[in-house]
Every structure is written in structure tokens, then in C-alpha cells.
XYZ file of N, CA, C and O in Angstrom:
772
model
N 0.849 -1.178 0.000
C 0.000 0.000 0.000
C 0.891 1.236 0.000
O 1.700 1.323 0.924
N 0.846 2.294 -1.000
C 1.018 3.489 -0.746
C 0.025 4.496 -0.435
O -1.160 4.286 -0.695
N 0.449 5.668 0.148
C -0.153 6.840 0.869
C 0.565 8.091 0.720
O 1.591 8.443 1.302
N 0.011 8.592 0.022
C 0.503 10.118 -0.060
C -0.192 10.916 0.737
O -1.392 10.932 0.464
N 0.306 11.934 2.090
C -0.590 12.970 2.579
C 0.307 14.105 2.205
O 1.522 14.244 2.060
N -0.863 14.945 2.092
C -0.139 16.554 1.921
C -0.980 17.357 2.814
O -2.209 17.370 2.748
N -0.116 18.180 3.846
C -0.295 19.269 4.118
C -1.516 18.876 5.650
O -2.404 19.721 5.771
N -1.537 17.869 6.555
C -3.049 17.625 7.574
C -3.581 18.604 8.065
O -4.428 18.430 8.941
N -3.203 20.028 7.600
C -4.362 20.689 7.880
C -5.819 20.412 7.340
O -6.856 20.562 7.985
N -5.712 20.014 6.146
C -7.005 19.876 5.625
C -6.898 18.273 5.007
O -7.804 17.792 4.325
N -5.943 17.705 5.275
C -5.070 16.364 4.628
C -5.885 16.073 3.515
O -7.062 15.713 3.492
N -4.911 16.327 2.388
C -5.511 15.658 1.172
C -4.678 14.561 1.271
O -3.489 14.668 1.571
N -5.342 13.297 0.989
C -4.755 12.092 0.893
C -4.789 11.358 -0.599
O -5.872 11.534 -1.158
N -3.788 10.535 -1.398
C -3.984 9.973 -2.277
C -3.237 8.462 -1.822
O -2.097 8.266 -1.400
N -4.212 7.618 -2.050
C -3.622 6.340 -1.819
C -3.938 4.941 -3.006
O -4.746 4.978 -3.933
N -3.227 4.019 -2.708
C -3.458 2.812 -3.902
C -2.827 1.877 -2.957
O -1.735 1.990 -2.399
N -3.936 0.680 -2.848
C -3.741 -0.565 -2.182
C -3.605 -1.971 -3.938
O -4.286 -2.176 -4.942
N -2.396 -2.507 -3.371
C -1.950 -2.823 -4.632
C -2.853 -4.258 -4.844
O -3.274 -4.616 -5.944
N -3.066 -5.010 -3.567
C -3.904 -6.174 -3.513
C -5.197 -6.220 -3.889
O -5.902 -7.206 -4.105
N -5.471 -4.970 -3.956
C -7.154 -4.816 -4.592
C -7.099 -4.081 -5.959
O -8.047 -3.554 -6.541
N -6.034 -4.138 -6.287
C -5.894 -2.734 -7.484
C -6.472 -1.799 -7.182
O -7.159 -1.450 -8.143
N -6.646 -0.903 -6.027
C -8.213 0.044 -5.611
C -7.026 1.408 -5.192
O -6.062 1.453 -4.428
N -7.757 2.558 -6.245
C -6.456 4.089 -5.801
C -7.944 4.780 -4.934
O -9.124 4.509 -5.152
N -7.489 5.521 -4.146
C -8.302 6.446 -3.384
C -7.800 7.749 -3.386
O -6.610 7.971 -3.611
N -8.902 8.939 -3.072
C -8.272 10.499 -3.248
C -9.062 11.087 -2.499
O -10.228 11.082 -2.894
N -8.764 11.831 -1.120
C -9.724 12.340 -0.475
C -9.401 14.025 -0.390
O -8.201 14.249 -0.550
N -9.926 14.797 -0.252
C -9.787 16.272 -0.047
C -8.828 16.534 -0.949
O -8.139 17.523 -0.696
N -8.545 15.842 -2.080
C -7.493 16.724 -2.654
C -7.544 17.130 -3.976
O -7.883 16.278 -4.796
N -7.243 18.404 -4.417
C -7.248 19.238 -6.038
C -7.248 18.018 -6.965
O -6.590 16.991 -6.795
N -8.190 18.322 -8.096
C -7.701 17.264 -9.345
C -6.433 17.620 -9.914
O -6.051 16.825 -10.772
N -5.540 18.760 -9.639
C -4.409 19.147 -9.857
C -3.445 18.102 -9.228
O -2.379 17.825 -9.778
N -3.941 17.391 -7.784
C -2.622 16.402 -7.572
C -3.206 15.086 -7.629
O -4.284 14.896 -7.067
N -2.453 13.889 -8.419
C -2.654 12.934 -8.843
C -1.537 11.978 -8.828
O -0.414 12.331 -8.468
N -1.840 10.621 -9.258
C -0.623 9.749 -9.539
C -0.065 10.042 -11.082
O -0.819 10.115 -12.053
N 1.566 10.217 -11.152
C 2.122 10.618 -12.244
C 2.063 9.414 -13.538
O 2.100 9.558 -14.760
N 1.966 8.303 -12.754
C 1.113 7.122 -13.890
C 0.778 6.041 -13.082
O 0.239 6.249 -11.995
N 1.054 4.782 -13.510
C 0.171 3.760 -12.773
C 1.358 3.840 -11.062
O 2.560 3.711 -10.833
N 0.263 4.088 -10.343
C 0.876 3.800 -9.078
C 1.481 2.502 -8.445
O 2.132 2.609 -7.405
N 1.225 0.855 -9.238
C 1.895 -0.176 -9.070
C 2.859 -0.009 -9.378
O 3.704 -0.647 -8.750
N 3.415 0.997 -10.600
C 4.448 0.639 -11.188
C 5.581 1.957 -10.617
O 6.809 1.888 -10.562
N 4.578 3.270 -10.188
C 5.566 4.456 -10.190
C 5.066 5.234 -9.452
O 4.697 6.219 -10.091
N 4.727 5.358 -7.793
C 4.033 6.062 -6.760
C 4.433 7.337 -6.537
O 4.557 7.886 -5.443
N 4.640 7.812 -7.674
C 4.876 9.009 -7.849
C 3.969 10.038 -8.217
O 3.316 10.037 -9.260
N 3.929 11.339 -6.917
C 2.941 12.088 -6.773
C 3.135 13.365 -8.406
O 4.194 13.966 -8.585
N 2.393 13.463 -8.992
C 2.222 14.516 -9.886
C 1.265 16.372 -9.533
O 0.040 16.365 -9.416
N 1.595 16.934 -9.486
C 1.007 18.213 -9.218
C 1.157 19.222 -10.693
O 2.085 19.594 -11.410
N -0.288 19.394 -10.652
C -0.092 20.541 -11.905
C -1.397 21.207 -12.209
O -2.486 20.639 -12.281
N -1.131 22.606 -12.396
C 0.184 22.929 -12.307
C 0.323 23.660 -10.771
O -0.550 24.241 -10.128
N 1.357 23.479 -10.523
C 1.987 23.864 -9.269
C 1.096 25.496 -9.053
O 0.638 26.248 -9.913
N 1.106 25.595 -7.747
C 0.599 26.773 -7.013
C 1.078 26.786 -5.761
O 1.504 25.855 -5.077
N 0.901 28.647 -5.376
C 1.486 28.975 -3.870
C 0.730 28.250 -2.989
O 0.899 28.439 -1.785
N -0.246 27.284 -3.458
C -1.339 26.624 -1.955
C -0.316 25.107 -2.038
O -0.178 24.218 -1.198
N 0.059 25.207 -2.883
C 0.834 23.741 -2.961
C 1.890 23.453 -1.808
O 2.097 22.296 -1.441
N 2.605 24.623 -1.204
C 3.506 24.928 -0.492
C 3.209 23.995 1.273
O 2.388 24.114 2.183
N 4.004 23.405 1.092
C 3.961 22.671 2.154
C 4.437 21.341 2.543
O 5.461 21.121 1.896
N 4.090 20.133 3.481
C 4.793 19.082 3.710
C 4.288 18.005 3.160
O 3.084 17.876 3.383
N 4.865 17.025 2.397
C 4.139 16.349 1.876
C 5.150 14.594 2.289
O 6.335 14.269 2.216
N 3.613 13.739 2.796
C 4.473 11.921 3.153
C 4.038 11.057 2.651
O 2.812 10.982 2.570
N 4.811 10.114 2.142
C 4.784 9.485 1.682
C 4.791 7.878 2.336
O 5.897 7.377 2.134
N 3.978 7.064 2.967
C 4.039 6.223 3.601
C 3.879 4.962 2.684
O 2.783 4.675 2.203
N 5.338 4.002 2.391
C 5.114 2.778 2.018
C 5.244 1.698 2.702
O 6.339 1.370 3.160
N 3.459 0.538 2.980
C 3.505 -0.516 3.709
C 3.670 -1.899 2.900
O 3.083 -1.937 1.819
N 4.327 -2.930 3.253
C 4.536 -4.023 2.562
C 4.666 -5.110 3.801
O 4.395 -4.968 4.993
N 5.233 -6.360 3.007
C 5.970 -7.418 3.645
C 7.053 -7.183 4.730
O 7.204 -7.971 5.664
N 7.770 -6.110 4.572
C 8.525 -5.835 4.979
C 8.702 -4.492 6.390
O 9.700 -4.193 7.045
N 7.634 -4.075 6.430
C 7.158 -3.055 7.250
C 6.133 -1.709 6.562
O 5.333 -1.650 5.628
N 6.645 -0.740 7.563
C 5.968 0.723 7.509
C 7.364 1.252 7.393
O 8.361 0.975 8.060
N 7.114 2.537 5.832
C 8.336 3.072 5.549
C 7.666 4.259 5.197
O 7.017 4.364 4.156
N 7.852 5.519 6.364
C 7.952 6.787 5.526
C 9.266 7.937 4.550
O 10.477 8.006 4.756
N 8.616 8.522 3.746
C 9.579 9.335 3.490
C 8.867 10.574 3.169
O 7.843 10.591 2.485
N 9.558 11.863 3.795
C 8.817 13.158 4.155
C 9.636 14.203 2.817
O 10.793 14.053 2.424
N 8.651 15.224 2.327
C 9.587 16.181 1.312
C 8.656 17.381 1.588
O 7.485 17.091 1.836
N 9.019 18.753 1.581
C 8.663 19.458 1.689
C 9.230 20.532 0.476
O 10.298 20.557 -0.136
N 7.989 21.423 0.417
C 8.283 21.944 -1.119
C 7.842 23.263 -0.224
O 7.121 23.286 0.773
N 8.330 24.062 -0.721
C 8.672 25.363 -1.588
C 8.584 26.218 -2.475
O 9.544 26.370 -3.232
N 7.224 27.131 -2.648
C 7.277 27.683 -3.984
C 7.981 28.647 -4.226
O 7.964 29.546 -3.385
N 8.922 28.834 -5.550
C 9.359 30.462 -5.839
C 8.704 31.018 -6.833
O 8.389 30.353 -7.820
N 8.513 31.855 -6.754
C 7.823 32.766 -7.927
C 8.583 33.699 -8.359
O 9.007 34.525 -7.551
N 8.911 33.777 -9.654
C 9.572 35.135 -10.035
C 8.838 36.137 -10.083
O 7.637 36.098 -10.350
N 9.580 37.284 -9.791
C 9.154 38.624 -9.943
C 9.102 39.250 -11.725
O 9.828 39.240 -12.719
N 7.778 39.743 -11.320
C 7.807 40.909 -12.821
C 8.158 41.986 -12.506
O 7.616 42.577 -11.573
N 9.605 42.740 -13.528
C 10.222 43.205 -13.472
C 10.169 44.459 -14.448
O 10.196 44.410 -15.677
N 10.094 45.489 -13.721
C 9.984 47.248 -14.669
C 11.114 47.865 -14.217
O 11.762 47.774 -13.174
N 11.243 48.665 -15.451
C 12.161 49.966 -14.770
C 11.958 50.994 -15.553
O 12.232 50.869 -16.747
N 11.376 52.371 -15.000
C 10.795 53.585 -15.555
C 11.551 54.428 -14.836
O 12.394 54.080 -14.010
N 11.106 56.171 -15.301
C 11.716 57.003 -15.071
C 10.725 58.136 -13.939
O 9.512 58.088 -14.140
N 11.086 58.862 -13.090
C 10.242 59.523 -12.566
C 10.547 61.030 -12.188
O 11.448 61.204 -11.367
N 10.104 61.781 -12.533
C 10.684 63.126 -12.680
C 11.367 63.521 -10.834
O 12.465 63.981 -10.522
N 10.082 63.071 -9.852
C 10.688 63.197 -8.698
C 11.420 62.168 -8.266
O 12.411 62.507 -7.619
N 11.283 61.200 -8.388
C 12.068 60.195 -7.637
C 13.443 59.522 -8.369
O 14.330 58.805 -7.905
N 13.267 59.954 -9.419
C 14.652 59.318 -10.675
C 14.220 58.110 -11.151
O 13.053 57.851 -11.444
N 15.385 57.191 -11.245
C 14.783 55.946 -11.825
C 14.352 54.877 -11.156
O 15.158 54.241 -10.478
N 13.069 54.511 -11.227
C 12.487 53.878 -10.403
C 12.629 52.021 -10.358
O 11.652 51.510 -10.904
N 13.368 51.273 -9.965
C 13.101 49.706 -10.382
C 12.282 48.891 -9.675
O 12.228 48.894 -8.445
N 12.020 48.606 -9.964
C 10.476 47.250 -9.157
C 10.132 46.310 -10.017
O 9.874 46.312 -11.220
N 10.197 45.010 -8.677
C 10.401 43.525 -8.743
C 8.911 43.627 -8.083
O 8.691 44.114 -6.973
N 8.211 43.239 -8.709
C 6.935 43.299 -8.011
C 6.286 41.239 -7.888
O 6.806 40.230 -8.366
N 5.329 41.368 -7.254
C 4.858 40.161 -6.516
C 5.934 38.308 -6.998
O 5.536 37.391 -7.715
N 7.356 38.434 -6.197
C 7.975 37.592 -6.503
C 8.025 37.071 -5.041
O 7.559 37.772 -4.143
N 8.784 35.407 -4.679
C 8.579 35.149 -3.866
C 9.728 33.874 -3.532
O 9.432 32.680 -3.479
N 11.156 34.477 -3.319
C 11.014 35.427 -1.637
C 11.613 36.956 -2.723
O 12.017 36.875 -3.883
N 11.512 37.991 -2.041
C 11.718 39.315 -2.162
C 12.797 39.169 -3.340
O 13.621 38.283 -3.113
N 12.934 39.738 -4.347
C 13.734 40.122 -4.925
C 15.119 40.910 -4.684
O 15.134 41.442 -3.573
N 15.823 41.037 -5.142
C 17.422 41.948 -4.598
C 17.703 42.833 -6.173
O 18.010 42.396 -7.282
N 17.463 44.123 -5.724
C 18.292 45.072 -6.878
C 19.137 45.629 -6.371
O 19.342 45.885 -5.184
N 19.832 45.911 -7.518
C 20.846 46.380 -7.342
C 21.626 47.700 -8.953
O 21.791 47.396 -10.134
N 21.815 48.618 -8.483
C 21.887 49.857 -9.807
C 23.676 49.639 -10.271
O 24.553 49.134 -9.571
N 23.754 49.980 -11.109
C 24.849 50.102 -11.866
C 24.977 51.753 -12.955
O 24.624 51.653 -14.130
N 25.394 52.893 -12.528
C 26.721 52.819 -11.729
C 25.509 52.984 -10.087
O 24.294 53.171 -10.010
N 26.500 52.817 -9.097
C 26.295 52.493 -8.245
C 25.935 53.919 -7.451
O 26.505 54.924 -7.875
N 25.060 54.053 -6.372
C 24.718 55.547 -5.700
C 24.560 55.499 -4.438
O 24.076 54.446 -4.021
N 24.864 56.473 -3.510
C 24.325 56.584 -2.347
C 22.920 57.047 -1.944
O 22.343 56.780 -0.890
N 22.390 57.921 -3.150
C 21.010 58.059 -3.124
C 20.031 57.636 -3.668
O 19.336 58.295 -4.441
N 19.772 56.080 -3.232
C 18.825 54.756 -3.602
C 18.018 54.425 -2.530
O 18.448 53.608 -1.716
N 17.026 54.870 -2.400
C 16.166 53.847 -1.514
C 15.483 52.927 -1.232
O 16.151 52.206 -1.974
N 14.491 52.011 -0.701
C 13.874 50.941 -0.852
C 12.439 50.816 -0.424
O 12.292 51.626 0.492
N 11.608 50.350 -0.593
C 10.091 50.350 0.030
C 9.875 48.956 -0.831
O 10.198 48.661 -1.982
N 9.072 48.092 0.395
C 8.282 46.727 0.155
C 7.168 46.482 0.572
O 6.929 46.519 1.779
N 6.251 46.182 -0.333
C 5.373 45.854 0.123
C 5.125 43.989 0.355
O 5.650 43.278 -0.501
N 4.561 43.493 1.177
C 4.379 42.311 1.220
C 2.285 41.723 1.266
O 1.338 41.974 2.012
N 2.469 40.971 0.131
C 1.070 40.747 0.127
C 0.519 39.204 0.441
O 1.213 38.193 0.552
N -0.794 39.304 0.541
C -1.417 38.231 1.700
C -1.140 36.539 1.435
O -1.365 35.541 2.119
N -0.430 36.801 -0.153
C -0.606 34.907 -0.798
C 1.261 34.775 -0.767
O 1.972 33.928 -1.308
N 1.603 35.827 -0.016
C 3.384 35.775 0.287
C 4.386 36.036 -0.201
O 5.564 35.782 0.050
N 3.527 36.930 -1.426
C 4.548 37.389 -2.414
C 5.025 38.766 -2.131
O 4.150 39.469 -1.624
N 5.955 39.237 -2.282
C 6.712 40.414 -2.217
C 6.896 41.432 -3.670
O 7.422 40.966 -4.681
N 6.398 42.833 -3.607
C 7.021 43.446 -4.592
C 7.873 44.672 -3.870
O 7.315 45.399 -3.048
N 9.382 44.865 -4.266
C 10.422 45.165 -3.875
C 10.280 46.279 -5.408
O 10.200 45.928 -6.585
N 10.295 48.022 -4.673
C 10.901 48.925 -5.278
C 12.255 49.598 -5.013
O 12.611 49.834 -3.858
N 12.939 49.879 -5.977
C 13.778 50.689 -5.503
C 14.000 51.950 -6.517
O 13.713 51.838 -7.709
N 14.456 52.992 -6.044
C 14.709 54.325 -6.741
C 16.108 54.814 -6.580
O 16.922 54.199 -5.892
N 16.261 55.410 -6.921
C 17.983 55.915 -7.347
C 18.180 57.274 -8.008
O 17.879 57.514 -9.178
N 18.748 58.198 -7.094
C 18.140 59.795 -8.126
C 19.742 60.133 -8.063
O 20.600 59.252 -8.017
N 19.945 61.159 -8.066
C 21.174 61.882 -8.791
C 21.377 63.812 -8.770
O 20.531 64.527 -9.306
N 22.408 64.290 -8.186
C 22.403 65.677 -7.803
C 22.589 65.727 -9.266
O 23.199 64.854 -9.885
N 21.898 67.063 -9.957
C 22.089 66.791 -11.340
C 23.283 67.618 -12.319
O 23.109 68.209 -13.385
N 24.448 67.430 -11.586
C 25.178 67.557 -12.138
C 25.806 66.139 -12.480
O 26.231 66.014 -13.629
N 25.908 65.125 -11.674
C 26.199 63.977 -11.265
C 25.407 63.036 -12.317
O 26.039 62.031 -12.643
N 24.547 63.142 -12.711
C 23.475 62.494 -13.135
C 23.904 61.673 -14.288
O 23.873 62.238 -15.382
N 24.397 60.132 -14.231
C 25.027 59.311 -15.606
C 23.547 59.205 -16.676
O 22.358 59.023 -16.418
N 24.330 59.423 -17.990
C 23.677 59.386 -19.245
C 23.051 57.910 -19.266
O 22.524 57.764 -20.369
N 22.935 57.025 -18.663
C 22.050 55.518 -18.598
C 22.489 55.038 -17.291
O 23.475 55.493 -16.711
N 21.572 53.906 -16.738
C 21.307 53.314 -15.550
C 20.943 52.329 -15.572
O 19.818 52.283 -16.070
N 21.469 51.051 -15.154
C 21.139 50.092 -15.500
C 20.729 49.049 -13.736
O 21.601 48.822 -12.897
N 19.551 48.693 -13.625
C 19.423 48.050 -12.669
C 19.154 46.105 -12.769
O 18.357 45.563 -13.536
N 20.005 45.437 -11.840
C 20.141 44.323 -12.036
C 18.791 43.528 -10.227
O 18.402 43.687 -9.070
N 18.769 42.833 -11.307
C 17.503 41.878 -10.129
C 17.773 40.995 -9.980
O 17.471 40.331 -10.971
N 18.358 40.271 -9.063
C 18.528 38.814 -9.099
C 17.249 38.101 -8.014
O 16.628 38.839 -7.248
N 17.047 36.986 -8.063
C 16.022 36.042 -7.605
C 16.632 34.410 -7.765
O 17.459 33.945 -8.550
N 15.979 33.894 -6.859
C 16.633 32.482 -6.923
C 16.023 31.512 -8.422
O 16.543 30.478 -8.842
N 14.865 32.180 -8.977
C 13.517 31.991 -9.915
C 14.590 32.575 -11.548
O 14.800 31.869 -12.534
N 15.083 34.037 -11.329
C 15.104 34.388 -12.610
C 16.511 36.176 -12.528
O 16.143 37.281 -12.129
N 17.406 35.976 -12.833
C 18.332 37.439 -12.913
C 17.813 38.189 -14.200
O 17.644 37.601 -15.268
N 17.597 39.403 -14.033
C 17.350 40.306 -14.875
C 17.884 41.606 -14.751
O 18.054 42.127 -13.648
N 18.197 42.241 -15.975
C 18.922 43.807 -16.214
C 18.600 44.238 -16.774
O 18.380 43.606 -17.807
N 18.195 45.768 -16.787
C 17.289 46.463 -17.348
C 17.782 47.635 -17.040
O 18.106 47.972 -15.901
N 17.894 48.577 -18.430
C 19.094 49.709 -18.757
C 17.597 50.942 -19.475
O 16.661 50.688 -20.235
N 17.872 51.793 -19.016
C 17.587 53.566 -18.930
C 18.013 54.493 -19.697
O 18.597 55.383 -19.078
N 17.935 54.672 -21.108
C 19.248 55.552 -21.412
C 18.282 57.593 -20.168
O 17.134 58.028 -20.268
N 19.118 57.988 -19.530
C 18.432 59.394 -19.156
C 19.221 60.835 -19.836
O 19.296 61.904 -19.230
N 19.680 60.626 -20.981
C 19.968 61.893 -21.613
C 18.866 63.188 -21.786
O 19.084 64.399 -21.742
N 17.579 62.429 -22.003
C 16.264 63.084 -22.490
C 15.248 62.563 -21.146
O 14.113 63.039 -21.144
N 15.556 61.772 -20.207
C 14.520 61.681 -19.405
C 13.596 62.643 -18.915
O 13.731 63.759 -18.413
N 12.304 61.686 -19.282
C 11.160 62.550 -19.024
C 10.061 61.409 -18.476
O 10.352 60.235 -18.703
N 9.136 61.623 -17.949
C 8.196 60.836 -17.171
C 7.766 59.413 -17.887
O 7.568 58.342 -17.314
N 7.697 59.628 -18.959
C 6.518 58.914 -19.968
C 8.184 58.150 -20.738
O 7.980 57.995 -21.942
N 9.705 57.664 -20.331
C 10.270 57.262 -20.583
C 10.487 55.697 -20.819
O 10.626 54.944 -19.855
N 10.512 55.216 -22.196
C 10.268 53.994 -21.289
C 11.531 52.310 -21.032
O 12.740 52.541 -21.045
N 11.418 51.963 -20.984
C 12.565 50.860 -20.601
C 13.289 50.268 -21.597
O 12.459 49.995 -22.464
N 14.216 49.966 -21.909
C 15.032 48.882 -22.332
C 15.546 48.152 -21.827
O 16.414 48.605 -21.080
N 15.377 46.284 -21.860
C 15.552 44.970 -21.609
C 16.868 45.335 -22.580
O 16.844 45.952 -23.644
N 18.218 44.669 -21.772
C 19.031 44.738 -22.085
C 19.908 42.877 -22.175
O 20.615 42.372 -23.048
N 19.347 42.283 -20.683
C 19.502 40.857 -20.336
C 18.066 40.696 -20.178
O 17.141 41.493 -20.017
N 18.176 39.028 -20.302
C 16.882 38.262 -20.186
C 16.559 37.413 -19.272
O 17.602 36.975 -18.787
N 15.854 37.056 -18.895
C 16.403 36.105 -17.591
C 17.132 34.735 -17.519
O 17.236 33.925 -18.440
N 17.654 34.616 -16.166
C 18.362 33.221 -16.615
C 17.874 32.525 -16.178
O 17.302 32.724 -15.106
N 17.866 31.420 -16.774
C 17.707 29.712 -16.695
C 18.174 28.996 -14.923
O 19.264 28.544 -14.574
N 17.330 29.086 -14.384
C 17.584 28.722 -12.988
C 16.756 27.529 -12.717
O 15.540 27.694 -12.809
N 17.256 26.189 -12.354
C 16.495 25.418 -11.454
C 15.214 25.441 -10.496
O 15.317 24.224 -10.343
N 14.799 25.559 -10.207
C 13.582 26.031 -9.412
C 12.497 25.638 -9.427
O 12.078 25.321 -10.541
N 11.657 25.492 -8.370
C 9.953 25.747 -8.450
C 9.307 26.751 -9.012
O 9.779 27.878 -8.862
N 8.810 26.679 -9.326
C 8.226 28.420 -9.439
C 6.817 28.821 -10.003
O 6.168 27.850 -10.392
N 6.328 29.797 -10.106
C 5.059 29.778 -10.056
C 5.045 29.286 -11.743
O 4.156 28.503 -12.078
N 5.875 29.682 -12.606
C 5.498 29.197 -14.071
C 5.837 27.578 -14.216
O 5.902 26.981 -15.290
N 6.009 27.085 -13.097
C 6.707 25.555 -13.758
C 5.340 24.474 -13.845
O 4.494 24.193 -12.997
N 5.524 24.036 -15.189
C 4.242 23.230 -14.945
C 3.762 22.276 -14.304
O 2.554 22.063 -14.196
N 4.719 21.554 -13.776
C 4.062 20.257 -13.086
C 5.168 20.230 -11.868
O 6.059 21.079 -11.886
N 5.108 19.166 -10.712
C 6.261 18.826 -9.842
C 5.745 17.428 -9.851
O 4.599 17.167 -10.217
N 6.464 16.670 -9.509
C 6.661 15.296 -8.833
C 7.701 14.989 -7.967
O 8.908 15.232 -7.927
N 6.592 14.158 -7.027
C 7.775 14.094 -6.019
C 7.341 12.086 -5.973
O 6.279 11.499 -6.179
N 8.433 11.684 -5.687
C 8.985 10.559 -5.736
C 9.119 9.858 -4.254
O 9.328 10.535 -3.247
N 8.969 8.338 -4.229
C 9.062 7.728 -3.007
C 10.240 6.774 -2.951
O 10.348 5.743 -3.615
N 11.207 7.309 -1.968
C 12.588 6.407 -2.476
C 13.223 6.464 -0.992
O 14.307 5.928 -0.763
């Protein structure tokens, strides 16, 4: 017999008793399922992944041989969507908005007058602004702000020769290719081993 529980607050359970051929599914999303025949591969499938997904998930296999758990706990990341505009009062403005965990910017050339404000919202995502202004004599002809995330790095360049409100961005890098959960990944499986 296998047993998948996720999460006993509300325990969704998926199970398959192999002597009866008989799978069972109680409280849980048609999003999580067996990834194919559970005799052959008791491997949990989720899709597509979501921030409710986040949590502990066990795996209990009984046989001839005993009671065997094995515990995995997941993690969602979400990348941040990423702007960078111009603002007559505040200079150039960058924001990593609803990513998860907080985003990290960082300006190039580099300033002492950058500040930060976050907001944090109720499903745990974070959008992270930052601004960066310039005494205007000081003021470099482009600005380029870099975002990194465990989900996705991004850079995003300003030319401000002509800055004016209604300025708008140039994608300079794209994001990179990172390992991860994340809110765009389509499926997870987790495995009993």
C-alpha cells in the first residue's frame, strides 16, 4: 500500500492498495494525482503547481517488509515581474513586483542616493521597489538596474539623456535559466525512495 498525505491541515490524501488494485483520493485538487500507474511508479504529480501547494508532503510505504515513511517538503518560488521607468521626482524607479522570496536590486553605476520600500502581500509574495536619483550635475547618461532572484536574474538599462516621465525601458539581459519551483513551472513530482 502506498499513501501520499499533503499538508493535515485539511489532509488531502492519495492512496493505492496494490492487492485490490483500488487508488483512493480524499480532499485533494484534481491538480494532484498519480504521475502514472501507481503499481508501477508512486509518484505524486502536481499541476500545475501553485502557492497553496507549499507545504509538507508523506509518503508512507507498507509491505511485507514493514511501515516506511519518506517526508519532502516543497517550496514555492515565484519570479518577480520586473519594470524599470523614469520619474521626474524620484529618478529611476526599479520594481520587482509580486515575486517570492523578495527580490534583490541592485543599480549600476552604483549611488548613495537609492532607496527601498516593500510591500508584502497576503498569498506571500513580495514586490520590492527601488529608486535611485542623482544631484544633477552627477546624473550618468544611462542606468542600469540588475535583479537577481533564486527563480530568474534580470537587467534592465535607462538611457536618461532626455529623461522625461513617460520614458520607457530597455531589456538589455533576459532572464536566466535557474532550477527552481516556481510559479510558471508546470508540473512537480515528487517521488518515493
Amino acid at each position: 500500500m502506498v499513501t501520499w498525505k499533503v499538508k493535515c491541515s485539511s489532509c488531502c490524501l492519495v492512496a493505492y492498495r496494490s492487492d485490490h488494485n483500488e487508488t483512493r483520493k480524499l480532499n485533494c485538487s484534481e491538480r494532484i494525482m498519480w504521475k502514472y500507474s501507481p503499481d508501477s511508479d508512486p509518484a505524486l504529480h502536481i499541476y500545475p503547481v501553485n502557492l497553496g501547494d507549499e507545504g509538507n508532503y508523506t509518503c508512507e510505504i507498507t509491505n511485507s517488509e514493514g511501515n516506511f515513511h519518506f517526508f519532502s517538503s516543497l517550496t514555492v518560488i515565484v519570479p518577480p515581474i520586473v519594470t524599470l521607468t523614469y520619474d521626474k521626482s524620484r529618478g529611476a524607479v526599479c520594481q520587482a513586483s509580486a515575486g517570492k522570496p523578495a527580490a534583490d536590486i541592485f543599480w549600476i553605476p552604483a549611488s548613495n542616493h537609492s532607496t527601498e520600500e516593500e510591500v508584502h502581500h497576503p498569498n506571500g509574495t513580495v514586490t520590492r521597489v527601488s529608486y535611485i536619483g542623482w544631484l544633477n550635475s552627477t546624473r550618468p547618461t544611462a542606468v542600469t538596474c540588475l535583479v537577481t532572484h533564486p527563480a530568474t536574474n534580470q537587467t534592465l538599462s535607462i538611457d536618461l539623456t532626455n529623461a522625461s516621465s513617460s520614458l520607457p525601458y530597455l531589456l538589455i539581459g533576459g532572464a536566466a535559466s535557474v532550477a527552481a519551483v516556481s510559479g510558471v513551472t508546470l508540473f512537480l513530482i515528487f517521488r518515493c525512495r
